[in-house]
């Protein structure tokens, strides 16, 4: 089922180079909002920046995939030193993830796609064949109406993940 992540984690900080290596993954596809940064926060925490440095040190490829517009994604990636990114990804379409894998020179199956929304990140990642990791959102804050709608739809899936023991 395309809405079920392969894993559920409390934070992107748990997706370490070691985590990726153990699963045979060579690259990581990252969402921005509520994955790398909280709502309306311009820069990631020092811990997240350290994680990105750790990826680079370990030869892990990084690509940001976002539904945001070009300027915002480009500015953000420049600030955090990420070279590969896809803007206007139209998640949950698969194409942004496929493009990300291409940019990193990896098959989608060899990438982890990490994000906080089931009906955006997990769905798109699964369709593309990535190893989809669902995160607990950093800080829900004031989400727009459309996101609130998708969050409501997430409830039965989250319940399923609880029953399966993926969410403790
Ligand atoms: Mg997000």
mmCIF file of C-alpha atoms and ligand atoms in Angstrom:
data_model
loop_
_atom_site.group_PDB
_atom_site.id
_atom_site.type_symbol
_atom_site.label_atom_id
_atom_site.label_comp_id
_atom_site.label_asym_id
_atom_site.label_seq_id
_atom_site.Cartn_x
_atom_site.Cartn_y
_atom_site.Cartn_z
ATOM 1 C CA UNK A 1 0.000 0.000 0.000
ATOM 2 C CA UNK A 2 1.492 3.307 -1.112
ATOM 3 C CA UNK A 3 0.453 5.247 1.990
ATOM 4 C CA UNK A 4 2.358 3.064 4.421
ATOM 5 C CA UNK A 5 5.892 4.239 5.183
ATOM 6 C CA UNK A 6 8.714 1.753 5.549
ATOM 7 C CA UNK A 7 9.615 3.348 8.858
ATOM 8 C CA UNK A 8 8.367 5.977 11.289
ATOM 9 C CA UNK A 9 10.764 8.155 13.287
ATOM 10 C CA UNK A 10 10.518 11.016 15.729
ATOM 11 C CA UNK A 11 13.035 13.256 13.944
ATOM 12 C CA UNK A 12 15.261 13.507 10.885
ATOM 13 C CA UNK A 13 18.190 13.267 13.344
ATOM 14 C CA UNK A 14 17.480 9.547 13.592
ATOM 15 C CA UNK A 15 18.212 9.105 9.879
ATOM 16 C CA UNK A 16 21.960 8.864 10.398
ATOM 17 C CA UNK A 17 24.550 7.692 7.852
ATOM 18 C CA UNK A 18 24.642 4.448 9.841
ATOM 19 C CA UNK A 19 20.853 4.066 9.520
ATOM 20 C CA UNK A 20 21.160 4.487 5.753
ATOM 21 C CA UNK A 21 24.157 2.186 5.446
ATOM 22 C CA UNK A 22 22.379 -0.611 7.324
ATOM 23 C CA UNK A 23 19.566 -0.446 4.770
ATOM 24 C CA UNK A 24 21.820 -0.260 1.712
ATOM 25 C CA UNK A 25 20.784 3.338 0.947
ATOM 26 C CA UNK A 26 23.225 5.810 -0.591
ATOM 27 C CA UNK A 27 21.173 8.979 -0.661
ATOM 28 C CA UNK A 28 18.567 10.885 1.220
ATOM 29 C CA UNK A 29 15.662 12.914 -0.198
ATOM 30 C CA UNK A 30 14.516 15.543 2.250
ATOM 31 C CA UNK A 31 11.315 17.549 2.634
ATOM 32 C CA UNK A 32 11.729 21.083 4.034
ATOM 33 C CA UNK A 33 8.809 22.200 6.199
ATOM 34 C CA UNK A 34 8.360 20.288 9.432
ATOM 35 C CA UNK A 35 11.138 17.910 8.382
ATOM 36 C CA UNK A 36 14.294 20.073 8.314
ATOM 37 C CA UNK A 37 12.790 23.206 9.860
ATOM 38 C CA UNK A 38 9.789 24.103 11.987
ATOM 39 C CA UNK A 39 6.989 26.220 10.673
ATOM 40 C CA UNK A 40 8.157 29.695 9.562
ATOM 41 C CA UNK A 41 11.699 29.117 10.801
ATOM 42 C CA UNK A 42 14.272 30.112 8.174
ATOM 43 C CA UNK A 43 17.250 27.987 9.228
ATOM 44 C CA UNK A 44 17.628 24.431 10.562
ATOM 45 C CA UNK A 45 19.001 23.830 14.048
ATOM 46 C CA UNK A 46 22.731 23.210 14.579
ATOM 47 C CA UNK A 47 21.933 19.500 15.061
ATOM 48 C CA UNK A 48 20.314 19.273 11.634
ATOM 49 C CA UNK A 49 23.246 21.121 10.025
ATOM 50 C CA UNK A 50 25.608 18.682 11.753
ATOM 51 C CA UNK A 51 23.613 15.785 10.330
ATOM 52 C CA UNK A 52 23.980 17.196 6.811
ATOM 53 C CA UNK A 53 27.730 17.530 7.381
ATOM 54 C CA UNK A 54 27.775 13.938 8.588
ATOM 55 C CA UNK A 55 26.055 12.804 5.377
ATOM 56 C CA UNK A 56 28.682 14.551 3.280
ATOM 57 C CA UNK A 57 31.532 13.102 5.320
ATOM 58 C CA UNK A 58 30.111 9.630 4.771
ATOM 59 C CA UNK A 59 29.471 10.020 1.056
ATOM 60 C CA UNK A 60 25.685 10.122 1.416
ATOM 61 C CA UNK A 61 24.013 12.056 -1.405
ATOM 62 C CA UNK A 62 21.479 14.722 -0.423
ATOM 63 C CA UNK A 63 18.563 16.163 -2.393
ATOM 64 C CA UNK A 64 15.770 18.431 -1.195
ATOM 65 C CA UNK A 65 12.362 17.886 -2.816
ATOM 66 C CA UNK A 66 9.727 20.505 -2.160
ATOM 67 C CA UNK A 67 6.382 21.667 -3.471
ATOM 68 C CA UNK A 68 7.533 25.219 -2.812
ATOM 69 C CA UNK A 69 8.458 27.584 -5.589
ATOM 70 C CA UNK A 70 11.881 27.802 -7.109
ATOM 71 C CA UNK A 71 13.234 30.864 -5.304
ATOM 72 C CA UNK A 72 12.354 29.688 -1.829
ATOM 73 C CA UNK A 73 13.808 26.201 -2.373
ATOM 74 C CA UNK A 74 16.961 27.543 -4.050
ATOM 75 C CA UNK A 75 17.567 30.106 -1.278
ATOM 76 C CA UNK A 76 17.025 27.526 1.427
ATOM 77 C CA UNK A 77 19.351 24.982 -0.177
ATOM 78 C CA UNK A 78 22.026 27.589 -0.690
ATOM 79 C CA UNK A 79 21.840 28.535 3.001
ATOM 80 C CA UNK A 80 22.272 24.943 4.119
ATOM 81 C CA UNK A 81 24.816 24.040 1.435
ATOM 82 C CA UNK A 82 22.734 21.439 -0.412
ATOM 83 C CA UNK A 83 23.569 21.257 -4.087
ATOM 84 C CA UNK A 84 20.700 19.139 -5.426
ATOM 85 C CA UNK A 85 17.088 20.185 -5.159
ATOM 86 C CA UNK A 86 13.739 19.886 -6.919
ATOM 87 C CA UNK A 87 11.166 22.689 -6.668
ATOM 88 C CA UNK A 88 7.475 22.612 -7.695
ATOM 89 C CA UNK A 89 7.671 18.871 -7.147
ATOM 90 C CA UNK A 90 3.870 18.469 -7.099
ATOM 91 C CA UNK A 91 4.126 15.823 -4.387
ATOM 92 C CA UNK A 92 2.438 13.302 -4.113
ATOM 93 C CA UNK A 93 3.472 12.893 -7.737
ATOM 94 C CA UNK A 94 6.392 10.501 -8.147
ATOM 95 C CA UNK A 95 8.288 12.643 -10.635
ATOM 96 C CA UNK A 96 10.063 14.863 -8.101
ATOM 97 C CA UNK A 97 11.469 11.815 -6.351
ATOM 98 C CA UNK A 98 12.503 10.193 -9.613
ATOM 99 C CA UNK A 99 14.250 13.430 -10.594
ATOM 100 C CA UNK A 100 15.955 13.615 -7.190
ATOM 101 C CA UNK A 101 17.307 10.088 -7.548
ATOM 102 C CA UNK A 102 18.569 10.994 -11.022
ATOM 103 C CA UNK A 103 20.329 14.091 -9.681
ATOM 104 C CA UNK A 104 22.042 11.949 -7.060
ATOM 105 C CA UNK A 105 22.974 9.254 -9.571
ATOM 106 C CA UNK A 106 21.087 6.561 -7.667
ATOM 107 C CA UNK A 107 18.154 4.259 -8.333
ATOM 108 C CA UNK A 108 15.109 5.409 -6.294
ATOM 109 C CA UNK A 109 15.291 2.095 -4.411
ATOM 110 C CA UNK A 110 18.669 3.169 -3.045
ATOM 111 C CA UNK A 111 17.332 6.419 -1.587
ATOM 112 C CA UNK A 112 15.509 7.185 1.645
ATOM 113 C CA UNK A 113 12.765 9.787 1.239
ATOM 114 C CA UNK A 114 12.093 11.565 4.501
ATOM 115 C CA UNK A 115 9.077 13.760 5.193
ATOM 116 C CA UNK A 116 6.295 14.533 7.640
ATOM 117 C CA UNK A 117 3.146 14.110 5.541
ATOM 118 C CA UNK A 118 1.603 10.815 4.509
ATOM 119 C CA UNK A 119 -0.482 12.195 1.646
ATOM 120 C CA UNK A 120 2.417 14.187 0.246
ATOM 121 C CA UNK A 121 5.794 12.736 1.154
ATOM 122 C CA UNK A 122 5.091 9.073 1.822
ATOM 123 C CA UNK A 123 2.694 8.632 -1.079
ATOM 124 C CA UNK A 124 5.015 10.261 -3.629
ATOM 125 C CA UNK A 125 8.073 8.444 -2.310
ATOM 126 C CA UNK A 126 6.396 5.044 -2.383
ATOM 127 C CA UNK A 127 5.142 5.590 -5.919
ATOM 128 C CA UNK A 128 8.684 6.376 -7.036
ATOM 129 C CA UNK A 129 10.068 3.317 -5.255
ATOM 130 C CA UNK A 130 12.026 5.150 -2.559
ATOM 131 C CA UNK A 131 12.436 3.907 0.998
ATOM 132 C CA UNK A 132 9.824 6.160 2.603
ATOM 133 C CA UNK A 133 10.391 7.345 6.163
ATOM 134 C CA UNK A 134 7.588 9.237 7.875
ATOM 135 C CA UNK A 135 8.599 11.714 10.560
ATOM 136 C CA UNK A 136 6.716 13.221 13.422
ATOM 137 C CA UNK A 137 6.309 16.867 12.281
ATOM 138 C CA UNK A 138 8.734 19.235 14.053
ATOM 139 C CA UNK A 139 6.071 21.686 15.052
ATOM 140 C CA UNK A 140 2.620 21.711 13.562
ATOM 141 C CA UNK A 141 2.004 25.377 14.376
ATOM 142 C CA UNK A 142 -0.502 27.086 12.147
ATOM 143 C CA UNK A 143 -0.866 24.861 9.144
ATOM 144 C CA UNK A 144 -3.022 25.956 6.232
ATOM 145 C CA UNK A 145 -6.473 24.568 5.545
ATOM 146 C CA UNK A 146 -5.265 22.113 2.901
ATOM 147 C CA UNK A 147 -2.623 20.665 5.213
ATOM 148 C CA UNK A 148 -5.176 20.474 8.032
ATOM 149 C CA UNK A 149 -7.393 18.506 5.674
ATOM 150 C CA UNK A 150 -4.564 16.112 4.833
ATOM 151 C CA UNK A 151 -3.719 15.749 8.531
ATOM 152 C CA UNK A 152 -7.311 14.642 9.162
ATOM 153 C CA UNK A 153 -6.945 12.010 6.427
ATOM 154 C CA UNK A 154 -3.720 10.809 8.060
ATOM 155 C CA UNK A 155 -5.499 9.685 11.216
ATOM 156 C CA UNK A 156 -6.579 6.204 10.073
ATOM 157 C CA UNK A 157 -3.122 5.558 8.592
ATOM 158 C CA UNK A 158 -1.427 6.655 11.824
ATOM 159 C CA UNK A 159 -3.776 4.379 13.738
ATOM 160 C CA UNK A 160 -2.772 1.509 11.448
ATOM 161 C CA UNK A 161 0.915 2.264 12.101
ATOM 162 C CA UNK A 162 0.218 2.210 15.844
ATOM 163 C CA UNK A 163 -1.517 -1.143 15.589
ATOM 164 C CA UNK A 164 1.418 -2.479 13.565
ATOM 165 C CA UNK A 165 3.774 -1.257 16.289
ATOM 166 C CA UNK A 166 5.638 1.186 14.019
ATOM 167 C CA UNK A 167 4.581 4.089 16.217
ATOM 168 C CA UNK A 168 5.277 3.496 19.861
HETATM 169 MG MG1 LIG B 1 6.624 18.895 5.276
#
